[in-house]
Short mmCIF file of C-alpha atoms in Angstrom, two decimals:
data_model
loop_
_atom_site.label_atom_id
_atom_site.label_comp_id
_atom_site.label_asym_id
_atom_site.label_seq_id
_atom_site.Cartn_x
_atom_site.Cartn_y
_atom_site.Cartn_z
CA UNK W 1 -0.94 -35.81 53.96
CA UNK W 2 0.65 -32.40 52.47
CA UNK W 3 -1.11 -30.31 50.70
CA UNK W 4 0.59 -28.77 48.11
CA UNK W 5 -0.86 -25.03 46.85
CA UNK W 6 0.70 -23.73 43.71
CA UNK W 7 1.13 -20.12 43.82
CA UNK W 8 -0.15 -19.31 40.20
CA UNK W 9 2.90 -16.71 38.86
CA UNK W 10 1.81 -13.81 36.99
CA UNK W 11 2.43 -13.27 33.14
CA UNK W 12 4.99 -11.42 32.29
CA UNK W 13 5.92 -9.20 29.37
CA UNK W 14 8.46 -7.17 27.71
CA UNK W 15 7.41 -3.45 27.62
CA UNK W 16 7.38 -3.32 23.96
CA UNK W 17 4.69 -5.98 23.91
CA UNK W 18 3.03 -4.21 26.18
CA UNK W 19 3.44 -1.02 24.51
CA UNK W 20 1.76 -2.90 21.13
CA UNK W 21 -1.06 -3.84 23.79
CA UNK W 22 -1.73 -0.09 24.25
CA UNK W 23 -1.57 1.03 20.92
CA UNK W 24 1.18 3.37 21.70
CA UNK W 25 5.07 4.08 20.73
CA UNK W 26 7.13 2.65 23.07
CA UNK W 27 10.45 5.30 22.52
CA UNK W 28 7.78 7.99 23.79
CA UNK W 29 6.99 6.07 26.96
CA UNK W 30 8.72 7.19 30.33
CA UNK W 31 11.78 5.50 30.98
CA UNK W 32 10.93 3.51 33.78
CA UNK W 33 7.56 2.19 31.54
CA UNK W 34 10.22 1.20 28.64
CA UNK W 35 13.05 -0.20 31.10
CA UNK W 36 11.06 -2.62 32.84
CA UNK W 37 8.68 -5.20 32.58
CA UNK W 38 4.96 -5.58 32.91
CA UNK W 39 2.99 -7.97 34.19
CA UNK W 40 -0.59 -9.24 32.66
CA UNK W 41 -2.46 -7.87 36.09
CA UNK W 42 -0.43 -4.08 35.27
CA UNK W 43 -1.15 -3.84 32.11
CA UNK W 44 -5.14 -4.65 32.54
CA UNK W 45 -4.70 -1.79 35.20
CA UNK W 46 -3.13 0.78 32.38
CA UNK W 47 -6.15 -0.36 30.01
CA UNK W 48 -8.72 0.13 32.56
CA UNK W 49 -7.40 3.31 34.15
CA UNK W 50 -4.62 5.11 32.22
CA UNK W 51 -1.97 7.24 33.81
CA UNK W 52 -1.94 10.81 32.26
CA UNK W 53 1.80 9.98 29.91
CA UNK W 54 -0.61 7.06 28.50
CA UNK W 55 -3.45 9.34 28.18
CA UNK W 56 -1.36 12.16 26.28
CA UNK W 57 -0.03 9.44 24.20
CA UNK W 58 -2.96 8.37 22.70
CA UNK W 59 -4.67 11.37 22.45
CA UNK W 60 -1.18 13.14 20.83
CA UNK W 61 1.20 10.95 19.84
CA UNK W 62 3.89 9.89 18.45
CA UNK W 63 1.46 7.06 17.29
CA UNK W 64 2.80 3.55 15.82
CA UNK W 65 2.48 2.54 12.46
CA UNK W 66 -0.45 0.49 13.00
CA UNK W 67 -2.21 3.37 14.75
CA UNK W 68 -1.21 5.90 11.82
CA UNK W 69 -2.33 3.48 9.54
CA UNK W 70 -6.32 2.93 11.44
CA UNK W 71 -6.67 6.80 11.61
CA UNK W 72 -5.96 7.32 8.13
CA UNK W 73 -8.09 4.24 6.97
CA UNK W 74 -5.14 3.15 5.13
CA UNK W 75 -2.82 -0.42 5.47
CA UNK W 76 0.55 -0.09 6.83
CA UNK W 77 1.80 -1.51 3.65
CA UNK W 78 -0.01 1.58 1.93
CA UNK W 79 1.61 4.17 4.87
CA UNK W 80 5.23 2.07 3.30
CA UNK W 81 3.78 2.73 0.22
CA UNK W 82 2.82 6.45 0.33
CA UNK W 83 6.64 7.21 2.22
CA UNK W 84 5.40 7.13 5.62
CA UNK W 85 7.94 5.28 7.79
CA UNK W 86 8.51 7.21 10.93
CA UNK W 87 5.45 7.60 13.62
CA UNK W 88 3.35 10.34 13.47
CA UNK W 89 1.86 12.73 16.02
CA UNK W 90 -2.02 13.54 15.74
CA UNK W 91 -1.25 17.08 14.32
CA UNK W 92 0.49 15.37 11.79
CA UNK W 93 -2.25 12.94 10.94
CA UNK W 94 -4.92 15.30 10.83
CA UNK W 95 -2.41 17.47 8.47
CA UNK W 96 -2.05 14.69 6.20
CA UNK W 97 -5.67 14.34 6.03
CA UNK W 98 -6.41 18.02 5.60
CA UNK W 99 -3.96 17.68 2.28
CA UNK W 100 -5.05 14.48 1.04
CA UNK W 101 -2.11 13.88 -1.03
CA UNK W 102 -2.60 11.51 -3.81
CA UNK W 103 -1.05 8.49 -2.04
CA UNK W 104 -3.62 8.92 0.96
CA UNK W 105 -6.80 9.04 -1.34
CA UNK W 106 -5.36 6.18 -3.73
CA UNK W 107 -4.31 4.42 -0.07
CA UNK W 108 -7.80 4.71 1.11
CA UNK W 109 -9.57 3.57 -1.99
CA UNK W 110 -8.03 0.51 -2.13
CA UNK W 111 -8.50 -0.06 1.39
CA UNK W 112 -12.20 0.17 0.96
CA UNK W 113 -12.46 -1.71 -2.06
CA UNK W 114 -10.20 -4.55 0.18
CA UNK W 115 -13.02 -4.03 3.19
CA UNK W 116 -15.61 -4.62 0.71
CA UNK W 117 -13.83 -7.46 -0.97
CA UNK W 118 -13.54 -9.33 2.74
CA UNK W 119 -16.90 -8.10 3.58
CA UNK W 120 -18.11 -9.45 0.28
CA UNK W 121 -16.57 -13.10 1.02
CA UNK W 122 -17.54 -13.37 4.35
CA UNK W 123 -21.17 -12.95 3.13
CA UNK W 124 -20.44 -15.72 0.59
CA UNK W 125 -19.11 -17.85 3.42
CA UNK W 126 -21.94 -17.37 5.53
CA UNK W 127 -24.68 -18.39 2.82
CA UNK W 128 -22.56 -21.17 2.05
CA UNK W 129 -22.69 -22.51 5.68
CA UNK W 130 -26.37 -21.94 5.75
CA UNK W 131 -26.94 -23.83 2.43
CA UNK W 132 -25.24 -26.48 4.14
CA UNK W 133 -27.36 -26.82 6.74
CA UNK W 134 -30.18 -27.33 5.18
#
């Protein structure tokens, strides 16, 4: 009788995936970061104990859309919307919050009122499921 051990092979991913993973921009990662691949076991090692380029990354930038987006508290339709389409460092960030152009505050409103909205149905969801259990 054989016995037949499968060697379980390790998941994979393209760097730009794991990039997303990070929260960071993948054109400002090093080259060999970008140029390779990374596997599920390397990139839970980046998570739990970042290198210093990953650590500079996230605390400077250039951050991704959907990371410009969360620190202004805006959607990255509403970044589209107010002419934001490149990534932004964190200076630039907290610049555009220091201004507060018109976009950003009419960006943020409506983000709130869509927070509330969701908030506001889940509740409704949630007494509906209770009411059902009764």
């Amino acid at each position: 009788m054989t016995s037949h051990t499968t060697a379980k092979t390790p998941q994979i991913m393209k760097a730009a995936t794991a990039a997303k993973k990070l929260g960071v921009y993948l054109p400002a990662t090093p080259a060999d970061f970008r140029e390779g691949a990374v596997s599920r076991t390397e990139l839970n090692a980046l998570q739990a104990d970042p290198p210093q380029w990953l650590r500079d990354l996230r605390r400077d930038g250039p951050h991704p859309r959907p990371v410009v987006a969360a620190r202004l508290g805006v959607s990255i339709a509403g970044l589209a919307r107010g002419g934001v389409t490149e990534p932004l460092t964190t200076e630039q960030i907290d610049a555009l919050k220091r201004e507060s152009p018109d976009w950003l505050v009419r960006e943020r409103a409506t983000q709130a009122e869509v927070r509330r909205e969701e908030a506001r149905v889940k509740e409704q969801r949630a007494e509906r499921a209770r009411a059902g259990e009764r």
